[in-house]
mmCIF file of N, CA and C and ligand atoms in Angstrom:
data_model
loop_
_atom_site.group_PDB
_atom_site.id
_atom_site.type_symbol
_atom_site.label_atom_id
_atom_site.label_comp_id
_atom_site.label_asym_id
_atom_site.label_seq_id
_atom_site.Cartn_x
_atom_site.Cartn_y
_atom_site.Cartn_z
ATOM 1 N N UNK A 228 -43.259 -18.021 8.105
ATOM 2 C CA UNK A 228 -42.790 -16.661 8.431
ATOM 3 C C UNK A 228 -41.685 -16.748 9.492
ATOM 4 N N UNK A 229 -40.550 -16.180 9.234
ATOM 5 C CA UNK A 229 -39.436 -16.226 10.177
ATOM 6 C C UNK A 229 -39.512 -15.090 11.179
ATOM 7 N N UNK A 230 -38.465 -14.968 11.951
ATOM 8 C CA UNK A 230 -38.449 -13.921 12.972
ATOM 9 C C UNK A 230 -38.069 -12.570 12.366
ATOM 10 N N UNK A 231 -37.676 -12.600 11.075
ATOM 11 C CA UNK A 231 -37.222 -11.358 10.443
ATOM 12 C C UNK A 231 -38.338 -10.339 10.266
ATOM 13 N N UNK A 232 -39.553 -10.811 9.973
ATOM 14 C CA UNK A 232 -40.642 -9.881 9.694
ATOM 15 C C UNK A 232 -40.994 -8.997 10.900
ATOM 16 N N UNK A 233 -41.177 -9.588 12.088
ATOM 17 C CA UNK A 233 -41.464 -8.737 13.251
ATOM 18 C C UNK A 233 -40.333 -7.757 13.534
ATOM 19 N N UNK A 234 -39.073 -8.202 13.320
ATOM 20 C CA UNK A 234 -37.935 -7.319 13.566
ATOM 21 C C UNK A 234 -37.974 -6.122 12.634
ATOM 22 N N UNK A 235 -38.336 -6.398 11.361
ATOM 23 C CA UNK A 235 -38.381 -5.297 10.399
ATOM 24 C C UNK A 235 -39.463 -4.283 10.759
ATOM 25 N N UNK A 236 -40.627 -4.789 11.180
ATOM 26 C CA UNK A 236 -41.694 -3.847 11.528
ATOM 27 C C UNK A 236 -41.330 -3.063 12.791
ATOM 28 N N UNK A 237 -40.577 -3.726 13.693
ATOM 29 C CA UNK A 237 -40.121 -3.022 14.900
ATOM 30 C C UNK A 237 -39.136 -1.923 14.522
ATOM 31 N N UNK A 238 -38.259 -2.262 13.575
ATOM 32 C CA UNK A 238 -37.282 -1.276 13.112
ATOM 33 C C UNK A 238 -37.993 -0.094 12.465
ATOM 34 N N UNK A 239 -39.014 -0.400 11.651
ATOM 35 C CA UNK A 239 -39.765 0.668 10.993
ATOM 36 C C UNK A 239 -40.425 1.573 12.032
ATOM 37 N N UNK A 240 -40.982 0.980 13.073
ATOM 38 C CA UNK A 240 -41.621 1.759 14.129
ATOM 39 C C UNK A 240 -40.595 2.641 14.838
ATOM 40 N N UNK A 241 -39.399 2.075 15.047
ATOM 41 C CA UNK A 241 -38.345 2.837 15.715
ATOM 42 C C UNK A 241 -37.899 4.014 14.859
ATOM 43 N N UNK A 242 -37.816 3.779 13.535
ATOM 44 C CA UNK A 242 -37.412 4.854 12.632
ATOM 45 C C UNK A 242 -38.444 5.974 12.631
ATOM 46 N N UNK A 243 -39.720 5.610 12.634
ATOM 47 C CA UNK A 243 -40.778 6.613 12.677
ATOM 48 C C UNK A 243 -40.691 7.403 13.983
ATOM 49 N N UNK A 244 -40.456 6.677 15.088
ATOM 50 C CA UNK A 244 -40.340 7.336 16.387
ATOM 51 C C UNK A 244 -39.151 8.286 16.398
ATOM 52 N N UNK A 245 -38.027 7.838 15.805
ATOM 53 C CA UNK A 245 -36.834 8.676 15.766
ATOM 54 C C UNK A 245 -37.085 9.928 14.945
ATOM 55 N N UNK A 246 -37.807 9.770 13.830
ATOM 56 C CA UNK A 246 -38.075 10.913 12.959
ATOM 57 C C UNK A 246 -38.960 11.941 13.657
ATOM 58 N N UNK A 247 -39.883 11.456 14.480
ATOM 59 C CA UNK A 247 -40.816 12.378 15.121
ATOM 60 C C UNK A 247 -40.159 13.145 16.273
ATOM 61 N N UNK A 248 -39.001 12.666 16.763
ATOM 62 C CA UNK A 248 -38.369 13.368 17.875
ATOM 63 C C UNK A 248 -37.716 14.682 17.433
ATOM 64 N N UNK A 249 -37.588 14.881 16.123
ATOM 65 C CA UNK A 249 -36.973 16.110 15.631
ATOM 66 C C UNK A 249 -37.744 17.330 16.115
ATOM 67 N N UNK A 250 -39.074 17.209 16.136
ATOM 68 C CA UNK A 250 -39.878 18.335 16.592
ATOM 69 C C UNK A 250 -40.392 18.106 18.015
ATOM 70 N N UNK A 251 -39.979 17.006 18.627
ATOM 71 C CA UNK A 251 -40.443 16.689 19.972
ATOM 72 C C UNK A 251 -39.609 17.351 21.044
ATOM 73 N N UNK A 252 -39.717 16.832 22.265
ATOM 74 C CA UNK A 252 -39.029 17.450 23.389
ATOM 75 C C UNK A 252 -37.635 16.864 23.618
ATOM 76 N N UNK A 253 -37.313 15.771 22.899
ATOM 77 C CA UNK A 253 -35.988 15.174 23.064
ATOM 78 C C UNK A 253 -34.940 16.078 22.405
ATOM 79 N N UNK A 254 -33.901 16.453 23.130
ATOM 80 C CA UNK A 254 -32.880 17.333 22.552
ATOM 81 C C UNK A 254 -32.216 16.688 21.343
ATOM 82 N N UNK A 255 -31.917 17.506 20.349
ATOM 83 C CA UNK A 255 -31.254 17.004 19.147
ATOM 84 C C UNK A 255 -29.887 16.428 19.495
ATOM 85 N N UNK A 256 -29.310 16.908 20.623
ATOM 86 C CA UNK A 256 -27.976 16.456 21.015
ATOM 87 C C UNK A 256 -27.948 14.962 21.295
ATOM 88 N N UNK A 257 -29.091 14.384 21.653
ATOM 89 C CA UNK A 257 -29.130 12.956 21.904
ATOM 90 C C UNK A 257 -29.084 12.164 20.612
ATOM 91 N N UNK A 258 -29.444 12.806 19.513
ATOM 92 C CA UNK A 258 -29.475 12.120 18.229
ATOM 93 C C UNK A 258 -28.112 12.132 17.545
ATOM 94 N N UNK A 259 -27.401 13.246 17.650
ATOM 95 C CA UNK A 259 -26.105 13.373 16.977
ATOM 96 C C UNK A 259 -25.065 13.850 17.983
ATOM 97 N N UNK A 260 -23.859 13.274 17.935
ATOM 98 C CA UNK A 260 -22.815 13.719 18.867
ATOM 99 C C UNK A 260 -22.512 15.203 18.697
ATOM 100 N N UNK A 261 -22.269 15.864 19.811
ATOM 101 C CA UNK A 261 -21.931 17.281 19.800
ATOM 102 C C UNK A 261 -20.426 17.410 19.535
ATOM 103 N N UNK A 262 -20.030 18.206 18.541
ATOM 104 C CA UNK A 262 -18.601 18.332 18.250
ATOM 105 C C UNK A 262 -17.891 19.291 19.208
ATOM 106 N N UNK A 263 -16.675 18.926 19.590
ATOM 107 C CA UNK A 263 -15.827 19.782 20.421
ATOM 108 C C UNK A 263 -14.445 19.841 19.759
ATOM 109 N N UNK A 264 -13.973 21.044 19.490
ATOM 110 C CA UNK A 264 -12.677 21.198 18.837
ATOM 111 C C UNK A 264 -11.552 21.174 19.864
ATOM 112 N N UNK A 265 -10.518 20.374 19.575
ATOM 113 C CA UNK A 265 -9.338 20.285 20.425
ATOM 114 C C UNK A 265 -8.117 20.602 19.570
ATOM 115 N N UNK A 266 -7.214 21.421 20.119
ATOM 116 C CA UNK A 266 -5.967 21.722 19.421
ATOM 117 C C UNK A 266 -4.787 21.216 20.246
ATOM 118 N N UNK A 267 -3.904 20.452 19.588
ATOM 119 C CA UNK A 267 -2.672 19.978 20.211
ATOM 120 C C UNK A 267 -1.502 20.725 19.583
ATOM 121 N N UNK A 268 -0.541 21.128 20.412
ATOM 122 C CA UNK A 268 0.652 21.825 19.909
ATOM 123 C C UNK A 268 1.738 21.700 20.958
ATOM 124 N N UNK A 269 2.946 22.234 20.620
ATOM 125 C CA UNK A 269 4.036 22.240 21.591
ATOM 126 C C UNK A 269 3.893 23.512 22.438
ATOM 127 N N UNK A 270 3.701 23.351 23.744
ATOM 128 C CA UNK A 270 3.242 22.120 24.368
ATOM 129 C C UNK A 270 1.986 22.474 25.121
ATOM 130 N N UNK A 271 0.899 22.071 24.596
ATOM 131 C CA UNK A 271 -0.365 22.367 25.245
ATOM 132 C C UNK A 271 -1.524 21.669 24.571
ATOM 133 N N UNK A 272 -2.629 21.607 25.297
ATOM 134 C CA UNK A 272 -3.877 21.034 24.796
ATOM 135 C C UNK A 272 -4.951 22.081 25.036
ATOM 136 N N UNK A 273 -5.594 22.521 23.968
ATOM 137 C CA UNK A 273 -6.594 23.575 24.097
ATOM 138 C C UNK A 273 -7.974 23.012 23.784
ATOM 139 N N UNK A 274 -8.868 23.135 24.751
ATOM 140 C CA UNK A 274 -10.261 22.764 24.551
ATOM 141 C C UNK A 274 -11.083 23.488 25.616
ATOM 142 N N UNK A 275 -12.411 23.549 25.455
ATOM 143 C CA UNK A 275 -13.228 24.249 26.448
ATOM 144 C C UNK A 275 -13.085 23.626 27.837
ATOM 145 N N UNK A 276 -13.127 24.447 28.867
ATOM 146 C CA UNK A 276 -12.983 23.967 30.245
ATOM 147 C C UNK A 276 -14.276 23.351 30.773
ATOM 148 N N UNK A 277 -15.392 23.716 30.150
ATOM 149 C CA UNK A 277 -16.695 23.176 30.562
ATOM 150 C C UNK A 277 -17.359 22.524 29.356
ATOM 151 N N UNK A 278 -17.810 21.289 29.546
ATOM 152 C CA UNK A 278 -18.535 20.601 28.477
ATOM 153 C C UNK A 278 -19.869 20.116 29.014
ATOM 154 N N UNK A 279 -20.683 19.589 28.100
ATOM 155 C CA UNK A 279 -21.994 19.083 28.486
ATOM 156 C C UNK A 279 -22.018 17.559 28.374
ATOM 157 N N UNK A 280 -22.873 16.894 29.148
ATOM 158 C CA UNK A 280 -22.953 15.428 29.046
ATOM 159 C C UNK A 280 -23.604 14.993 27.743
ATOM 160 N N UNK A 281 -23.436 13.727 27.421
ATOM 161 C CA UNK A 281 -24.045 13.172 26.222
ATOM 162 C C UNK A 281 -23.010 12.800 25.185
ATOM 163 N N UNK A 282 -23.486 12.299 24.051
ATOM 164 C CA UNK A 282 -22.571 11.895 22.984
ATOM 165 C C UNK A 282 -21.785 13.104 22.462
ATOM 166 N N UNK A 283 -20.472 12.970 22.436
ATOM 167 C CA UNK A 283 -19.606 14.080 22.060
ATOM 168 C C UNK A 283 -18.501 13.576 21.137
ATOM 169 N N UNK A 284 -18.291 14.298 20.056
ATOM 170 C CA UNK A 284 -17.181 13.956 19.166
ATOM 171 C C UNK A 284 -16.078 14.990 19.325
ATOM 172 N N UNK A 285 -14.931 14.531 19.804
ATOM 173 C CA UNK A 285 -13.768 15.401 19.922
ATOM 174 C C UNK A 285 -13.065 15.429 18.567
ATOM 175 N N UNK A 286 -12.990 16.618 17.982
ATOM 176 C CA UNK A 286 -12.294 16.808 16.711
ATOM 177 C C UNK A 286 -10.907 17.336 17.074
ATOM 178 N N UNK A 287 -9.917 16.438 17.034
ATOM 179 C CA UNK A 287 -8.602 16.719 17.614
ATOM 180 C C UNK A 287 -7.606 17.014 16.508
ATOM 181 N N UNK A 288 -7.109 18.244 16.486
ATOM 182 C CA UNK A 288 -6.171 18.670 15.441
ATOM 183 C C UNK A 288 -4.778 18.814 16.031
ATOM 184 N N UNK A 289 -3.815 18.248 15.393
ATOM 185 C CA UNK A 289 -2.422 18.445 15.798
ATOM 186 C C UNK A 289 -1.842 19.590 14.971
ATOM 187 N N UNK A 290 -1.694 20.746 15.614
ATOM 188 C CA UNK A 290 -1.137 21.924 14.932
ATOM 189 C C UNK A 290 0.343 22.081 15.242
ATOM 190 N N UNK A 291 0.934 21.052 15.821
ATOM 191 C CA UNK A 291 2.339 21.128 16.192
ATOM 192 C C UNK A 291 3.260 20.537 15.140
ATOM 193 N N UNK A 292 4.529 20.386 15.517
ATOM 194 C CA UNK A 292 5.531 19.847 14.612
ATOM 195 C C UNK A 292 5.908 18.408 14.974
ATOM 196 N N UNK A 293 5.392 17.950 16.138
ATOM 197 C CA UNK A 293 5.676 16.593 16.604
ATOM 198 C C UNK A 293 4.377 15.800 16.741
ATOM 199 N N UNK A 294 4.457 14.472 16.768
ATOM 200 C CA UNK A 294 3.258 13.669 17.044
ATOM 201 C C UNK A 294 2.765 13.934 18.463
ATOM 202 N N UNK A 295 1.447 13.929 18.614
ATOM 203 C CA UNK A 295 0.836 14.104 19.932
ATOM 204 C C UNK A 295 -0.349 13.153 20.047
ATOM 205 N N UNK A 296 -0.917 13.067 21.250
ATOM 206 C CA UNK A 296 -2.162 12.319 21.407
ATOM 207 C C UNK A 296 -3.041 12.987 22.454
ATOM 208 N N UNK A 297 -4.276 12.517 22.527
ATOM 209 C CA UNK A 297 -5.282 13.028 23.454
ATOM 210 C C UNK A 297 -5.739 11.835 24.274
ATOM 211 N N UNK A 298 -5.369 11.813 25.555
ATOM 212 C CA UNK A 298 -5.643 10.661 26.407
ATOM 213 C C UNK A 298 -6.336 11.109 27.693
ATOM 214 N N UNK A 299 -7.467 10.483 28.015
ATOM 215 C CA UNK A 299 -8.120 10.753 29.299
ATOM 216 C C UNK A 299 -7.359 9.969 30.367
ATOM 217 N N UNK A 300 -6.642 10.699 31.231
ATOM 218 C CA UNK A 300 -5.824 10.077 32.274
ATOM 219 C C UNK A 300 -6.656 9.761 33.510
ATOM 220 N N UNK A 301 -7.686 10.576 33.739
ATOM 221 C CA UNK A 301 -8.552 10.418 34.899
ATOM 222 C C UNK A 301 -9.934 10.912 34.515
ATOM 223 N N UNK A 302 -10.956 10.212 34.953
ATOM 224 C CA UNK A 302 -12.306 10.667 34.662
ATOM 225 C C UNK A 302 -13.275 9.509 34.620
ATOM 226 N N UNK A 303 -14.578 9.819 34.665
ATOM 227 C CA UNK A 303 -15.596 8.776 34.695
ATOM 228 C C UNK A 303 -15.725 8.010 33.379
ATOM 229 N N UNK A 304 -15.262 8.590 32.282
ATOM 230 C CA UNK A 304 -15.255 7.913 30.982
ATOM 231 C C UNK A 304 -13.842 8.023 30.429
ATOM 232 N N UNK A 305 -13.245 6.890 30.067
ATOM 233 C CA UNK A 305 -11.869 6.898 29.571
ATOM 234 C C UNK A 305 -11.854 6.632 28.069
ATOM 235 N N UNK A 306 -11.064 7.419 27.364
ATOM 236 C CA UNK A 306 -10.880 7.182 25.938
ATOM 237 C C UNK A 306 -9.586 7.856 25.511
ATOM 238 N N UNK A 307 -9.102 7.494 24.316
ATOM 239 C CA UNK A 307 -7.844 8.047 23.830
ATOM 240 C C UNK A 307 -7.853 8.100 22.314
ATOM 241 N N UNK A 308 -7.057 9.004 21.792
ATOM 242 C CA UNK A 308 -7.032 9.181 20.339
ATOM 243 C C UNK A 308 -6.013 8.283 19.658
ATOM 244 N N UNK A 309 -4.990 7.868 20.377
ATOM 245 C CA UNK A 309 -3.848 7.278 19.700
ATOM 246 C C UNK A 309 -3.022 8.394 19.084
ATOM 247 N N UNK A 310 -1.898 8.045 18.501
ATOM 248 C CA UNK A 310 -0.979 9.052 17.955
ATOM 249 C C UNK A 310 -1.608 9.818 16.802
ATOM 250 N N UNK A 311 -1.467 11.136 16.854
ATOM 251 C CA UNK A 311 -1.932 12.009 15.771
ATOM 252 C C UNK A 311 -0.702 12.714 15.203
ATOM 253 N N UNK A 312 -0.441 12.508 13.943
ATOM 254 C CA UNK A 312 0.747 13.094 13.313
ATOM 255 C C UNK A 312 0.554 14.586 13.073
ATOM 256 N N UNK A 313 1.658 15.329 12.936
ATOM 257 C CA UNK A 313 1.565 16.776 12.692
ATOM 258 C C UNK A 313 0.681 17.081 11.482
ATOM 259 N N UNK A 314 -0.223 18.010 11.668
ATOM 260 C CA UNK A 314 -1.114 18.411 10.584
ATOM 261 C C UNK A 314 -2.358 17.547 10.444
ATOM 262 N N UNK A 315 -2.397 16.429 11.166
ATOM 263 C CA UNK A 315 -3.526 15.505 11.028
ATOM 264 C C UNK A 315 -4.639 15.821 12.031
ATOM 265 N N UNK A 316 -5.829 15.299 11.739
ATOM 266 C CA UNK A 316 -6.998 15.450 12.612
ATOM 267 C C UNK A 316 -7.596 14.071 12.849
ATOM 268 N N UNK A 317 -7.948 13.794 14.099
ATOM 269 C CA UNK A 317 -8.657 12.558 14.426
ATOM 270 C C UNK A 317 -9.934 12.909 15.162
ATOM 271 N N UNK A 318 -10.944 12.054 14.990
ATOM 272 C CA UNK A 318 -12.218 12.239 15.688
ATOM 273 C C UNK A 318 -12.443 11.059 16.621
ATOM 274 N N UNK A 319 -12.767 11.368 17.866
ATOM 275 C CA UNK A 319 -13.055 10.339 18.860
ATOM 276 C C UNK A 319 -14.401 10.680 19.492
ATOM 277 N N UNK A 320 -15.317 9.725 19.480
ATOM 278 C CA UNK A 320 -16.648 9.958 20.044
ATOM 279 C C UNK A 320 -16.800 9.183 21.341
ATOM 280 N N UNK A 321 -17.326 9.859 22.352
ATOM 281 C CA UNK A 321 -17.560 9.238 23.652
ATOM 282 C C UNK A 321 -18.882 9.757 24.219
ATOM 283 N N UNK A 322 -19.519 8.939 25.041
ATOM 284 C CA UNK A 322 -20.740 9.373 25.717
ATOM 285 C C UNK A 322 -20.338 9.891 27.096
ATOM 286 N N UNK A 323 -20.261 11.201 27.214
ATOM 287 C CA UNK A 323 -19.746 11.827 28.434
ATOM 288 C C UNK A 323 -20.793 11.879 29.532
ATOM 289 N N UNK A 324 -20.338 11.752 30.750
ATOM 290 C CA UNK A 324 -21.189 11.886 31.935
ATOM 291 C C UNK A 324 -20.573 12.957 32.831
ATOM 292 N N UNK A 325 -21.353 13.523 33.762
ATOM 293 C CA UNK A 325 -20.809 14.564 34.637
ATOM 294 C C UNK A 325 -19.597 14.075 35.422
ATOM 295 N N UNK A 326 -18.658 14.987 35.640
ATOM 296 C CA UNK A 326 -17.452 14.659 36.387
ATOM 297 C C UNK A 326 -16.285 15.521 35.947
ATOM 298 N N UNK A 327 -15.132 15.169 36.465
ATOM 299 C CA UNK A 327 -13.906 15.897 36.167
ATOM 300 C C UNK A 327 -13.000 15.002 35.341
ATOM 301 N N UNK A 328 -12.462 15.556 34.272
ATOM 302 C CA UNK A 328 -11.628 14.786 33.349
ATOM 303 C C UNK A 328 -10.247 15.424 33.267
ATOM 304 N N UNK A 329 -9.222 14.617 33.419
ATOM 305 C CA UNK A 329 -7.846 15.068 33.276
ATOM 306 C C UNK A 329 -7.328 14.523 31.951
ATOM 307 N N UNK A 330 -6.835 15.430 31.111
ATOM 308 C CA UNK A 330 -6.422 15.072 29.760
ATOM 309 C C UNK A 330 -4.930 15.294 29.606
ATOM 310 N N UNK A 331 -4.252 14.366 28.989
ATOM 311 C CA UNK A 331 -2.831 14.549 28.739
ATOM 312 C C UNK A 331 -2.409 13.970 27.414
ATOM 313 N N UNK A 332 -1.210 14.375 26.985
ATOM 314 C CA UNK A 332 -0.542 13.742 25.849
ATOM 315 C C UNK A 332 0.536 12.837 26.448
ATOM 316 N N UNK A 333 0.462 11.549 26.117
ATOM 317 C CA UNK A 333 1.371 10.581 26.738
ATOM 318 C C UNK A 333 2.594 10.263 25.873
ATOM 319 N N UNK A 334 2.791 11.032 24.819
ATOM 320 C CA UNK A 334 3.963 10.832 23.945
ATOM 321 C C UNK A 334 5.242 11.040 24.755
ATOM 322 N N UNK A 335 6.269 10.299 24.436
ATOM 323 C CA UNK A 335 7.576 10.354 25.106
ATOM 324 C C UNK A 335 7.478 9.958 26.577
ATOM 325 N N UNK A 336 6.579 9.013 26.868
ATOM 326 C CA UNK A 336 6.513 8.435 28.213
ATOM 327 C C UNK A 336 6.418 9.487 29.320
ATOM 328 N N UNK A 337 5.608 10.501 29.090
ATOM 329 C CA UNK A 337 5.443 11.546 30.098
ATOM 330 C C UNK A 337 6.228 12.811 29.784
ATOM 331 N N UNK A 338 7.091 12.752 28.805
ATOM 332 C CA UNK A 338 7.893 13.928 28.437
ATOM 333 C C UNK A 338 7.027 15.113 28.028
ATOM 334 N N UNK A 339 5.973 14.842 27.240
ATOM 335 C CA UNK A 339 5.095 15.928 26.820
ATOM 336 C C UNK A 339 4.215 16.416 27.973
ATOM 337 N N UNK A 340 3.871 15.507 28.880
ATOM 338 C CA UNK A 340 3.119 15.928 30.077
ATOM 339 C C UNK A 340 3.951 16.932 30.864
ATOM 340 N N UNK A 341 5.229 16.616 31.046
ATOM 341 C CA UNK A 341 6.121 17.475 31.820
ATOM 342 C C UNK A 341 6.302 18.836 31.151
ATOM 343 N N UNK A 342 6.142 18.870 29.823
ATOM 344 C CA UNK A 342 6.277 20.135 29.088
ATOM 345 C C UNK A 342 4.981 20.946 29.123
ATOM 346 N N UNK A 343 3.925 20.386 29.682
ATOM 347 C CA UNK A 343 2.691 21.156 29.824
ATOM 348 C C UNK A 343 1.492 20.628 29.068
ATOM 349 N N UNK A 344 1.645 19.460 28.427
ATOM 350 C CA UNK A 344 0.495 18.918 27.688
ATOM 351 C C UNK A 344 -0.431 18.171 28.648
ATOM 352 N N UNK A 345 -1.034 18.948 29.525
ATOM 353 C CA UNK A 345 -1.918 18.423 30.558
ATOM 354 C C UNK A 345 -2.992 19.472 30.798
ATOM 355 N N UNK A 346 -4.239 19.059 30.752
ATOM 356 C CA UNK A 346 -5.314 20.012 30.981
ATOM 357 C C UNK A 346 -6.517 19.259 31.548
ATOM 358 N N UNK A 347 -7.600 19.954 31.738
ATOM 359 C CA UNK A 347 -8.785 19.325 32.299
ATOM 360 C C UNK A 347 -10.035 19.959 31.748
ATOM 361 N N UNK A 348 -11.126 19.228 31.856
ATOM 362 C CA UNK A 348 -12.438 19.845 31.648
ATOM 363 C C UNK A 348 -13.395 19.225 32.641
ATOM 364 N N UNK A 349 -14.453 19.938 32.925
ATOM 365 C CA UNK A 349 -15.459 19.421 33.840
ATOM 366 C C UNK A 349 -16.824 19.444 33.168
ATOM 367 N N UNK A 350 -17.682 18.557 33.633
ATOM 368 C CA UNK A 350 -19.078 18.517 33.194
ATOM 369 C C UNK A 350 -19.922 18.578 34.451
ATOM 370 N N UNK A 351 -20.696 19.657 34.571
ATOM 371 C CA UNK A 351 -21.559 19.819 35.729
ATOM 372 C C UNK A 351 -20.799 20.353 36.923
ATOM 373 N N UNK A 352 -21.314 20.044 38.094
ATOM 374 C CA UNK A 352 -20.709 20.561 39.316
ATOM 375 C C UNK A 352 -21.008 19.592 40.455
ATOM 376 N N UNK A 353 -20.390 19.858 41.587
ATOM 377 C CA UNK A 353 -20.641 19.025 42.767
ATOM 378 C C UNK A 353 -20.609 19.924 43.990
ATOM 379 N N UNK A 354 -21.311 19.505 45.009
ATOM 380 C CA UNK A 354 -21.311 20.261 46.258
ATOM 381 C C UNK A 354 -19.924 20.175 46.883
ATOM 382 N N UNK A 355 -19.529 21.227 47.582
ATOM 383 C CA UNK A 355 -18.219 21.248 48.226
ATOM 384 C C UNK A 355 -18.058 20.035 49.146
ATOM 385 N N UNK A 356 -16.974 19.307 48.945
ATOM 386 C CA UNK A 356 -16.723 18.142 49.774
ATOM 387 C C UNK A 356 -17.413 16.875 49.307
ATOM 388 N N UNK A 357 -18.213 16.975 48.254
ATOM 389 C CA UNK A 357 -18.926 15.804 47.755
ATOM 390 C C UNK A 357 -18.237 15.245 46.517
ATOM 391 N N UNK A 358 -18.288 13.938 46.367
ATOM 392 C CA UNK A 358 -17.727 13.309 45.180
ATOM 393 C C UNK A 358 -18.765 13.080 44.102
ATOM 394 N N UNK A 359 -20.006 13.477 44.385
ATOM 395 C CA UNK A 359 -21.088 13.233 43.426
ATOM 396 C C UNK A 359 -21.297 14.440 42.527
ATOM 397 N N UNK A 360 -21.131 14.219 41.205
ATOM 398 C CA UNK A 360 -21.309 15.278 40.227
ATOM 399 C C UNK A 360 -22.713 15.210 39.644
ATOM 400 N N UNK A 361 -23.223 16.378 39.297
ATOM 401 C CA UNK A 361 -24.533 16.409 38.650
ATOM 402 C C UNK A 361 -24.541 17.497 37.585
ATOM 403 N N UNK A 362 -25.490 17.397 36.701
ATOM 404 C CA UNK A 362 -25.631 18.387 35.630
ATOM 405 C C UNK A 362 -27.099 18.715 35.469
ATOM 406 N N UNK A 363 -27.458 20.018 35.352
ATOM 407 C CA UNK A 363 -26.572 21.171 35.283
ATOM 408 C C UNK A 363 -26.034 21.518 36.625
HETATM 409 CU CU1 LIG B 593 2.431 15.593 22.859
#
């Protein structure tokens, strides 16, 4: 008997445990990424100003006439979409944690940032003067 058999039974146990969490106290959000819609256009980035922690899929649509991107310039979790062509949609999934995130489009070496493609979102809050964020 190889090591495969115990692994399979462990996997089966994990699957049963995962299935039972549907009606349990674990939030469904931990099982599937929460979708957040983002719109890119000339010249702006539109998304909710407040988000929640956990696995999140940014559904990023370029509704403009030029290529754009979605780049976390500052924040506790960094990720980027890469170039999104006009009319296209890209999905980027990240496990978000509380904090402040600065988002920009870095196309044209800052040219789009200067035109206003810069925004932010926050997760949770922090005491005045404190650098420690918490949620809720
Ligand atoms: Cu842009």
